[in-house]
Amino acid sequence: MEGNEETKESKAVRDIHNILEEIHISIGDKHSLEKEELIEDLQEAMLKLLKIKTGGSEIVRSARRNAVARLYMAVDLLEHWPECRPLEECTMENCQVIDHIDQISAEVEPMKQELLLSLASDCPEVSHYTRLAKALNAVQLRLDAVEACGRETIRAYRRASVQRVSLLLRFLDHAGEMGIGFVPSVEENVGGVGNLLDTAPLADVRETLRDANLLKAEMLGLCHSTNISETPTETAIQEEEHETLEFAMEDEGKRHQTLSGLQRQLLALQGRLDAVQTGRNPYVRQERRRAVLEVQALLSHGDLLHALEEWKIKTGSENEDVQPAHPAEVIVWKVGTSWHIVSPFPLAHVN
């Protein structure tokens, strides 16, 4: 049974690579054709990818998602590619400047083609994107150095070329930030998902996330201890009011000390996450991002609790007639006291 599952997983990954190989060839063959035809081919390839069943395999799901994201980026690049319109009126002096701009801009089209081919193929090395970005920056500097001499027509023509370079640079940055360049090879997946999931960095991230969940439970308990229990009658409130306030005053220093300790531990966890080397493993990158969001949310809530304690001392929480000076303070108070109910970051499930 296990062997059949691995065979299905390998076959699904191989199908993904076959689709990418087909669209890679299509991009190379239709370099000089209309972009609408190429966009149609890219969209058809995305539909084929979405029809591939993952069979519950995380590695197939990740490979399919990354492949679709890359092809979608290629479509987006083609749809937003600015066209340089030829000038209707061109004097002898203007033509010399325009020819110079055209010579520089001629280097941009092959770079666009190179990026499209990269998006539709296996992940290139990081140095590939770095080299392409350096070449685009050099072209942009040369375009900026072209003197328009106050002529709006030349300035507009140069601006269109600069927009092309800027667009390619933005797509390169986006590809790096999203980490969508990773598509696992068939050989990497013949042995199953263990090659990617059974790694030390992923284990470190999950251990850190478990520690963060323990600290979160302590912080939620601290939130409960700050709330005054509701009673059904006014008489019961009056009888317990003095006792409750005395308890709150005695416990204030302890809660403040506990909260400070929790925040220090959260900062230590954040440092551990920053030290994790994600490499090209999408699972480590995704798990680390989730853990960072969890820790940052807890740190923000700790700061909010500190602010609420200071607000209570400032306004005198024992006086029922005292109200927040601004409606925003009311919202902050509600968020702080009911965070355990409305938190967008529930206790993370760790396998």
Short mmCIF file of N, CA and C in Angstrom, two decimals, residues 124-266:
data_model
loop_
_atom_site.label_atom_id
_atom_site.label_comp_id
_atom_site.label_asym_id
_atom_site.label_seq_id
_atom_site.Cartn_x
_atom_site.Cartn_y
_atom_site.Cartn_z
N PRO A 124 15.55 27.86 -11.08
CA PRO A 124 16.95 28.19 -11.32
C PRO A 124 17.64 28.56 -10.01
N GLU A 125 18.93 28.64 -10.05
CA GLU A 125 19.67 29.02 -8.86
C GLU A 125 19.38 30.48 -8.51
N VAL A 126 19.62 30.81 -7.25
CA VAL A 126 19.40 32.19 -6.81
C VAL A 126 20.29 33.15 -7.59
N SER A 127 21.48 32.68 -7.96
CA SER A 127 22.40 33.52 -8.72
C SER A 127 21.81 33.91 -10.07
N HIS A 128 20.92 33.08 -10.60
CA HIS A 128 20.28 33.39 -11.88
C HIS A 128 19.42 34.64 -11.75
N TYR A 129 18.58 34.70 -10.72
CA TYR A 129 17.74 35.87 -10.51
C TYR A 129 18.59 37.09 -10.15
N THR A 130 19.64 36.86 -9.38
CA THR A 130 20.52 37.97 -9.00
C THR A 130 21.19 38.58 -10.23
N ARG A 131 21.67 37.72 -11.12
CA ARG A 131 22.31 38.23 -12.34
C ARG A 131 21.33 38.99 -13.20
N LEU A 132 20.11 38.46 -13.31
CA LEU A 132 19.10 39.13 -14.13
C LEU A 132 18.73 40.49 -13.53
N ALA A 133 18.63 40.56 -12.21
CA ALA A 133 18.30 41.83 -11.57
C ALA A 133 19.42 42.85 -11.76
N LYS A 134 20.66 42.41 -11.67
CA LYS A 134 21.79 43.33 -11.88
C LYS A 134 21.79 43.86 -13.31
N ALA A 135 21.51 42.99 -14.27
CA ALA A 135 21.48 43.43 -15.67
C ALA A 135 20.36 44.44 -15.90
N LEU A 136 19.20 44.22 -15.29
CA LEU A 136 18.09 45.16 -15.44
C LEU A 136 18.40 46.49 -14.78
N ASN A 137 19.04 46.47 -13.64
CA ASN A 137 19.42 47.72 -12.98
C ASN A 137 20.40 48.51 -13.84
N ALA A 138 21.31 47.80 -14.50
CA ALA A 138 22.26 48.49 -15.38
C ALA A 138 21.55 49.13 -16.56
N VAL A 139 20.58 48.43 -17.13
CA VAL A 139 19.80 49.00 -18.24
C VAL A 139 19.01 50.21 -17.77
N GLN A 140 18.45 50.14 -16.59
CA GLN A 140 17.67 51.26 -16.06
C GLN A 140 18.55 52.49 -15.86
N LEU A 141 19.76 52.30 -15.38
CA LEU A 141 20.67 53.43 -15.21
C LEU A 141 21.03 54.06 -16.55
N ARG A 142 21.23 53.24 -17.56
CA ARG A 142 21.55 53.78 -18.89
C ARG A 142 20.38 54.55 -19.48
N LEU A 143 19.16 54.07 -19.24
CA LEU A 143 17.98 54.81 -19.72
C LEU A 143 17.82 56.13 -18.97
N ASP A 144 18.08 56.12 -17.69
CA ASP A 144 17.97 57.36 -16.92
C ASP A 144 19.01 58.39 -17.36
N ALA A 145 20.12 57.91 -17.91
CA ALA A 145 21.18 58.83 -18.33
C ALA A 145 20.90 59.48 -19.68
N VAL A 146 19.88 59.01 -20.39
CA VAL A 146 19.54 59.60 -21.69
C VAL A 146 18.95 60.98 -21.47
N GLU A 147 19.49 61.99 -22.14
CA GLU A 147 19.02 63.37 -22.00
C GLU A 147 17.82 63.62 -22.89
N ALA A 148 16.72 64.03 -22.26
CA ALA A 148 15.52 64.36 -23.03
C ALA A 148 15.55 65.79 -23.54
N CYS A 149 16.40 66.63 -22.94
CA CYS A 149 16.56 68.04 -23.36
C CYS A 149 15.22 68.79 -23.35
N GLY A 150 14.38 68.47 -22.40
CA GLY A 150 13.12 69.20 -22.26
C GLY A 150 12.05 68.80 -23.25
N ARG A 151 12.29 67.81 -24.08
CA ARG A 151 11.30 67.39 -25.08
C ARG A 151 10.40 66.30 -24.49
N GLU A 152 9.14 66.62 -24.39
CA GLU A 152 8.18 65.73 -23.74
C GLU A 152 8.00 64.43 -24.52
N THR A 153 8.10 64.49 -25.85
CA THR A 153 7.93 63.27 -26.64
C THR A 153 9.02 62.25 -26.32
N ILE A 154 10.25 62.74 -26.21
CA ILE A 154 11.36 61.83 -25.88
C ILE A 154 11.23 61.33 -24.45
N ARG A 155 10.81 62.23 -23.57
CA ARG A 155 10.66 61.84 -22.17
C ARG A 155 9.60 60.75 -22.02
N ALA A 156 8.49 60.88 -22.76
CA ALA A 156 7.43 59.87 -22.69
C ALA A 156 7.89 58.55 -23.30
N TYR A 157 8.67 58.63 -24.38
CA TYR A 157 9.16 57.42 -25.02
C TYR A 157 10.15 56.69 -24.10
N ARG A 158 11.00 57.45 -23.45
CA ARG A 158 11.95 56.85 -22.51
C ARG A 158 11.22 56.26 -21.31
N ARG A 159 10.16 56.95 -20.87
CA ARG A 159 9.41 56.48 -19.70
C ARG A 159 8.81 55.10 -19.95
N ALA A 160 8.34 54.86 -21.18
CA ALA A 160 7.76 53.55 -21.49
C ALA A 160 8.81 52.44 -21.37
N SER A 161 10.03 52.73 -21.80
CA SER A 161 11.10 51.74 -21.68
C SER A 161 11.48 51.50 -20.22
N VAL A 162 11.51 52.58 -19.45
CA VAL A 162 11.82 52.44 -18.02
C VAL A 162 10.75 51.64 -17.30
N GLN A 163 9.50 51.81 -17.71
CA GLN A 163 8.41 51.06 -17.09
C GLN A 163 8.56 49.56 -17.33
N ARG A 164 9.08 49.20 -18.49
CA ARG A 164 9.31 47.78 -18.76
C ARG A 164 10.34 47.21 -17.80
N VAL A 165 11.43 47.94 -17.63
CA VAL A 165 12.49 47.48 -16.73
C VAL A 165 11.96 47.39 -15.30
N SER A 166 11.24 48.41 -14.87
CA SER A 166 10.70 48.43 -13.50
C SER A 166 9.73 47.27 -13.28
N LEU A 167 8.95 46.95 -14.30
CA LEU A 167 8.00 45.85 -14.17
C LEU A 167 8.73 44.52 -13.98
N LEU A 168 9.78 44.30 -14.75
CA LEU A 168 10.55 43.06 -14.60
C LEU A 168 11.20 42.98 -13.22
N LEU A 169 11.71 44.10 -12.74
CA LEU A 169 12.33 44.11 -11.41
C LEU A 169 11.31 43.80 -10.32
N ARG A 170 10.11 44.34 -10.46
CA ARG A 170 9.07 44.06 -9.46
C ARG A 170 8.70 42.58 -9.46
N PHE A 171 8.63 41.98 -10.64
CA PHE A 171 8.28 40.57 -10.70
C PHE A 171 9.40 39.71 -10.13
N LEU A 172 10.64 40.11 -10.35
CA LEU A 172 11.76 39.38 -9.76
C LEU A 172 11.72 39.45 -8.24
N ASP A 173 11.44 40.64 -7.71
CA ASP A 173 11.35 40.79 -6.25
C ASP A 173 10.20 39.96 -5.70
N HIS A 174 9.08 39.98 -6.40
CA HIS A 174 7.91 39.23 -5.93
C HIS A 174 8.18 37.73 -5.93
N ALA A 175 8.87 37.26 -6.96
CA ALA A 175 9.20 35.84 -7.02
C ALA A 175 10.10 35.44 -5.87
N GLY A 176 11.03 36.32 -5.50
CA GLY A 176 11.91 36.01 -4.38
C GLY A 176 11.19 36.03 -3.05
N GLU A 177 10.28 36.99 -2.86
CA GLU A 177 9.56 37.10 -1.60
C GLU A 177 8.60 35.93 -1.40
N MET A 178 7.91 35.53 -2.46
CA MET A 178 6.93 34.45 -2.34
C MET A 178 7.58 33.08 -2.31
N GLY A 179 8.84 33.01 -2.76
CA GLY A 179 9.50 31.72 -2.77
C GLY A 179 8.85 30.71 -3.69
N ILE A 180 8.29 31.19 -4.81
CA ILE A 180 7.54 30.29 -5.70
C ILE A 180 8.45 29.58 -6.69
N GLY A 181 9.75 29.79 -6.58
CA GLY A 181 10.63 29.15 -7.54
C GLY A 181 10.82 27.67 -7.29
N PHE A 182 10.36 27.17 -6.15
CA PHE A 182 10.64 25.78 -5.79
C PHE A 182 9.60 24.84 -6.37
N VAL A 183 10.04 23.91 -7.19
CA VAL A 183 9.20 22.79 -7.62
C VAL A 183 10.04 21.54 -7.45
N PRO A 184 9.68 20.65 -6.53
CA PRO A 184 10.51 19.48 -6.26
C PRO A 184 10.61 18.58 -7.48
N SER A 185 11.79 18.04 -7.69
CA SER A 185 12.00 17.17 -8.83
C SER A 185 11.44 15.78 -8.55
N VAL A 186 11.30 15.01 -9.62
CA VAL A 186 10.76 13.65 -9.46
C VAL A 186 11.70 12.81 -8.62
N GLU A 187 13.01 12.95 -8.82
CA GLU A 187 13.97 12.15 -8.08
C GLU A 187 13.90 12.45 -6.59
N GLU A 188 13.63 13.71 -6.23
CA GLU A 188 13.56 14.09 -4.82
C GLU A 188 12.35 13.48 -4.14
N ASN A 189 11.33 13.05 -4.92
CA ASN A 189 10.08 12.62 -4.34
C ASN A 189 9.81 11.13 -4.50
N VAL A 190 10.75 10.40 -5.09
CA VAL A 190 10.54 8.96 -5.23
C VAL A 190 10.44 8.31 -3.86
N GLY A 191 11.18 8.82 -2.90
CA GLY A 191 11.16 8.25 -1.56
C GLY A 191 10.08 8.81 -0.69
N GLY A 192 9.15 9.58 -1.23
CA GLY A 192 8.07 10.12 -0.43
C GLY A 192 8.40 11.50 0.08
N VAL A 193 7.60 11.97 1.04
CA VAL A 193 7.73 13.33 1.54
C VAL A 193 8.81 13.45 2.60
N GLY A 194 9.42 12.34 2.99
CA GLY A 194 10.39 12.39 4.07
C GLY A 194 11.56 13.30 3.79
N ASN A 195 11.97 13.39 2.51
CA ASN A 195 13.13 14.21 2.18
C ASN A 195 12.91 15.67 2.54
N LEU A 196 11.67 16.14 2.48
CA LEU A 196 11.38 17.55 2.74
C LEU A 196 10.81 17.78 4.13
N LEU A 197 10.07 16.81 4.65
CA LEU A 197 9.41 17.02 5.94
C LEU A 197 10.26 16.55 7.11
N ASP A 198 11.14 15.61 6.89
CA ASP A 198 11.97 15.09 7.97
C ASP A 198 13.30 15.83 7.98
N THR A 199 13.25 17.11 8.35
CA THR A 199 14.45 17.95 8.38
C THR A 199 14.58 18.60 9.75
N ALA A 200 15.83 18.89 10.11
CA ALA A 200 16.08 19.52 11.41
C ALA A 200 15.47 20.91 11.51
N PRO A 201 15.57 21.77 10.47
CA PRO A 201 14.95 23.10 10.59
C PRO A 201 13.45 23.03 10.82
N LEU A 202 12.76 22.10 10.15
CA LEU A 202 11.32 21.99 10.34
C LEU A 202 10.99 21.52 11.75
N ALA A 203 11.80 20.61 12.28
CA ALA A 203 11.60 20.17 13.66
C ALA A 203 11.81 21.31 14.65
N ASP A 204 12.81 22.15 14.39
CA ASP A 204 13.07 23.30 15.26
C ASP A 204 11.89 24.27 15.25
N VAL A 205 11.35 24.52 14.06
CA VAL A 205 10.22 25.45 13.96
C VAL A 205 9.01 24.90 14.71
N ARG A 206 8.74 23.62 14.56
CA ARG A 206 7.57 23.04 15.22
C ARG A 206 7.75 23.01 16.74
N GLU A 207 8.97 22.77 17.18
CA GLU A 207 9.23 22.81 18.63
C GLU A 207 9.03 24.22 19.16
N THR A 208 9.50 25.21 18.40
CA THR A 208 9.30 26.60 18.80
C THR A 208 7.82 26.96 18.83
N LEU A 209 7.07 26.46 17.86
CA LEU A 209 5.64 26.73 17.82
C LEU A 209 4.92 26.10 19.01
N ARG A 210 5.34 24.90 19.41
CA ARG A 210 4.75 24.28 20.60
C ARG A 210 5.04 25.10 21.84
N ASP A 211 6.28 25.60 21.96
CA ASP A 211 6.61 26.45 23.11
C ASP A 211 5.77 27.73 23.10
N ALA A 212 5.54 28.28 21.91
CA ALA A 212 4.73 29.50 21.81
C ALA A 212 3.29 29.22 22.24
N ASN A 213 2.78 28.05 21.91
CA ASN A 213 1.41 27.70 22.31
C ASN A 213 1.29 27.55 23.82
N LEU A 214 2.35 27.03 24.46
CA LEU A 214 2.34 26.94 25.92
C LEU A 214 2.33 28.33 26.55
N LEU A 215 3.14 29.23 26.01
CA LEU A 215 3.15 30.61 26.52
C LEU A 215 1.81 31.29 26.26
N LYS A 216 1.20 30.95 25.14
CA LYS A 216 -0.11 31.53 24.83
C LYS A 216 -1.15 31.10 25.86
N ALA A 217 -1.09 29.82 26.25
CA ALA A 217 -2.04 29.33 27.25
C ALA A 217 -1.85 30.07 28.58
N GLU A 218 -0.59 30.32 28.96
CA GLU A 218 -0.33 31.08 30.18
C GLU A 218 -0.87 32.50 30.07
N MET A 219 -0.69 33.10 28.89
CA MET A 219 -1.15 34.47 28.71
C MET A 219 -2.67 34.54 28.73
N LEU A 220 -3.32 33.54 28.17
CA LEU A 220 -4.78 33.51 28.22
C LEU A 220 -5.27 33.36 29.65
N GLY A 221 -4.56 32.54 30.44
CA GLY A 221 -4.92 32.44 31.85
C GLY A 221 -4.73 33.74 32.58
N LEU A 222 -3.72 34.50 32.17
CA LEU A 222 -3.49 35.82 32.76
C LEU A 222 -4.63 36.76 32.40
N CYS A 223 -5.15 36.63 31.17
CA CYS A 223 -6.28 37.46 30.76
C CYS A 223 -7.51 37.16 31.62
N HIS A 224 -7.74 35.87 31.88
CA HIS A 224 -8.89 35.50 32.71
C HIS A 224 -8.76 36.06 34.11
N SER A 225 -7.53 36.08 34.63
CA SER A 225 -7.34 36.56 36.00
C SER A 225 -7.54 38.05 36.13
N THR A 226 -7.46 38.78 34.99
CA THR A 226 -7.65 40.22 35.06
C THR A 226 -9.11 40.61 35.01
N ASN A 227 -9.99 39.68 34.61
CA ASN A 227 -11.40 40.01 34.48
C ASN A 227 -12.13 39.82 35.80
N ILE A 228 -13.02 40.75 36.15
CA ILE A 228 -13.84 40.67 37.35
C ILE A 228 -15.07 39.84 37.02
N SER A 229 -15.32 38.84 37.81
CA SER A 229 -16.43 37.94 37.52
C SER A 229 -17.75 38.68 37.58
N GLU A 230 -18.63 38.34 36.63
CA GLU A 230 -19.95 38.95 36.60
C GLU A 230 -20.87 38.23 37.57
N THR A 231 -21.76 38.98 38.28
CA THR A 231 -22.71 38.41 39.21
C THR A 231 -24.10 38.85 38.82
N PRO A 232 -25.12 38.09 39.17
CA PRO A 232 -26.45 38.37 38.65
C PRO A 232 -27.15 39.55 39.30
N THR A 233 -26.81 39.93 40.53
CA THR A 233 -27.55 40.98 41.22
C THR A 233 -26.61 42.08 41.67
N GLU A 234 -27.19 43.26 41.88
CA GLU A 234 -26.41 44.40 42.36
C GLU A 234 -25.92 44.16 43.78
N THR A 235 -26.71 43.46 44.58
CA THR A 235 -26.32 43.19 45.96
C THR A 235 -25.05 42.33 46.00
N ALA A 236 -25.01 41.32 45.15
CA ALA A 236 -23.83 40.46 45.11
C ALA A 236 -22.60 41.24 44.66
N ILE A 237 -22.80 42.18 43.73
CA ILE A 237 -21.68 43.01 43.27
C ILE A 237 -21.14 43.84 44.42
N GLN A 238 -22.02 44.46 45.18
CA GLN A 238 -21.59 45.30 46.29
C GLN A 238 -20.87 44.49 47.36
N GLU A 239 -21.32 43.25 47.60
CA GLU A 239 -20.71 42.43 48.63
C GLU A 239 -19.31 41.98 48.23
N GLU A 240 -19.11 41.70 46.93
CA GLU A 240 -17.83 41.17 46.49
C GLU A 240 -16.88 42.23 45.95
N GLU A 241 -17.36 43.46 45.80
CA GLU A 241 -16.56 44.50 45.17
C GLU A 241 -15.27 44.76 45.93
N HIS A 242 -15.38 44.95 47.25
CA HIS A 242 -14.21 45.28 48.04
C HIS A 242 -13.20 44.13 48.02
N GLU A 243 -13.69 42.92 48.17
CA GLU A 243 -12.80 41.76 48.17
C GLU A 243 -12.10 41.59 46.83
N THR A 244 -12.83 41.79 45.75
CA THR A 244 -12.25 41.65 44.41
C THR A 244 -11.17 42.68 44.15
N LEU A 245 -11.41 43.93 44.54
CA LEU A 245 -10.44 45.00 44.32
C LEU A 245 -9.17 44.76 45.14
N GLU A 246 -9.33 44.28 46.37
CA GLU A 246 -8.15 43.99 47.20
C GLU A 246 -7.31 42.89 46.57
N PHE A 247 -7.99 41.88 46.06
CA PHE A 247 -7.27 40.79 45.41
C PHE A 247 -6.53 41.28 44.17
N ALA A 248 -7.18 42.17 43.41
CA ALA A 248 -6.55 42.70 42.20
C ALA A 248 -5.32 43.51 42.53
N MET A 249 -5.37 44.31 43.60
CA MET A 249 -4.22 45.13 43.97
C MET A 249 -3.06 44.26 44.44
N GLU A 250 -3.37 43.19 45.20
CA GLU A 250 -2.31 42.30 45.67
C GLU A 250 -1.68 41.52 44.52
N ASP A 251 -2.51 41.18 43.56
CA ASP A 251 -2.03 40.34 42.45
C ASP A 251 -1.42 41.14 41.31
N GLU A 252 -1.53 42.47 41.38
CA GLU A 252 -1.08 43.32 40.27
C GLU A 252 0.41 43.15 40.01
N GLY A 253 1.21 43.20 41.08
CA GLY A 253 2.65 43.07 40.89
C GLY A 253 3.03 41.71 40.35
N LYS A 254 2.35 40.66 40.82
CA LYS A 254 2.65 39.31 40.34
C LYS A 254 2.30 39.17 38.87
N ARG A 255 1.16 39.69 38.46
CA ARG A 255 0.75 39.60 37.06
C ARG A 255 1.70 40.37 36.16
N HIS A 256 2.13 41.54 36.62
CA HIS A 256 3.07 42.34 35.83
C HIS A 256 4.39 41.61 35.65
N GLN A 257 4.85 40.97 36.72
CA GLN A 257 6.10 40.22 36.64
C GLN A 257 5.96 39.01 35.72
N THR A 258 4.82 38.32 35.84
CA THR A 258 4.59 37.16 34.97
C THR A 258 4.51 37.57 33.51
N LEU A 259 3.83 38.67 33.23
CA LEU A 259 3.70 39.14 31.86
C LEU A 259 5.04 39.52 31.27
N SER A 260 5.87 40.19 32.06
CA SER A 260 7.21 40.55 31.59
C SER A 260 8.03 39.31 31.27
N GLY A 261 7.91 38.28 32.13
CA GLY A 261 8.63 37.05 31.86
C GLY A 261 8.16 36.36 30.59
N LEU A 262 6.85 36.37 30.37
CA LEU A 262 6.31 35.77 29.15
C LEU A 262 6.81 36.50 27.91
N GLN A 263 6.87 37.81 27.98
CA GLN A 263 7.34 38.58 26.82
C GLN A 263 8.81 38.30 26.54
N ARG A 264 9.60 38.15 27.59
CA ARG A 264 11.02 37.83 27.38
C ARG A 264 11.17 36.46 26.71
N GLN A 265 10.36 35.52 27.14
CA GLN A 265 10.42 34.19 26.51
C GLN A 265 9.96 34.24 25.05
N LEU A 266 8.96 35.07 24.77
CA LEU A 266 8.49 35.21 23.39
C LEU A 266 9.56 35.83 22.51
#
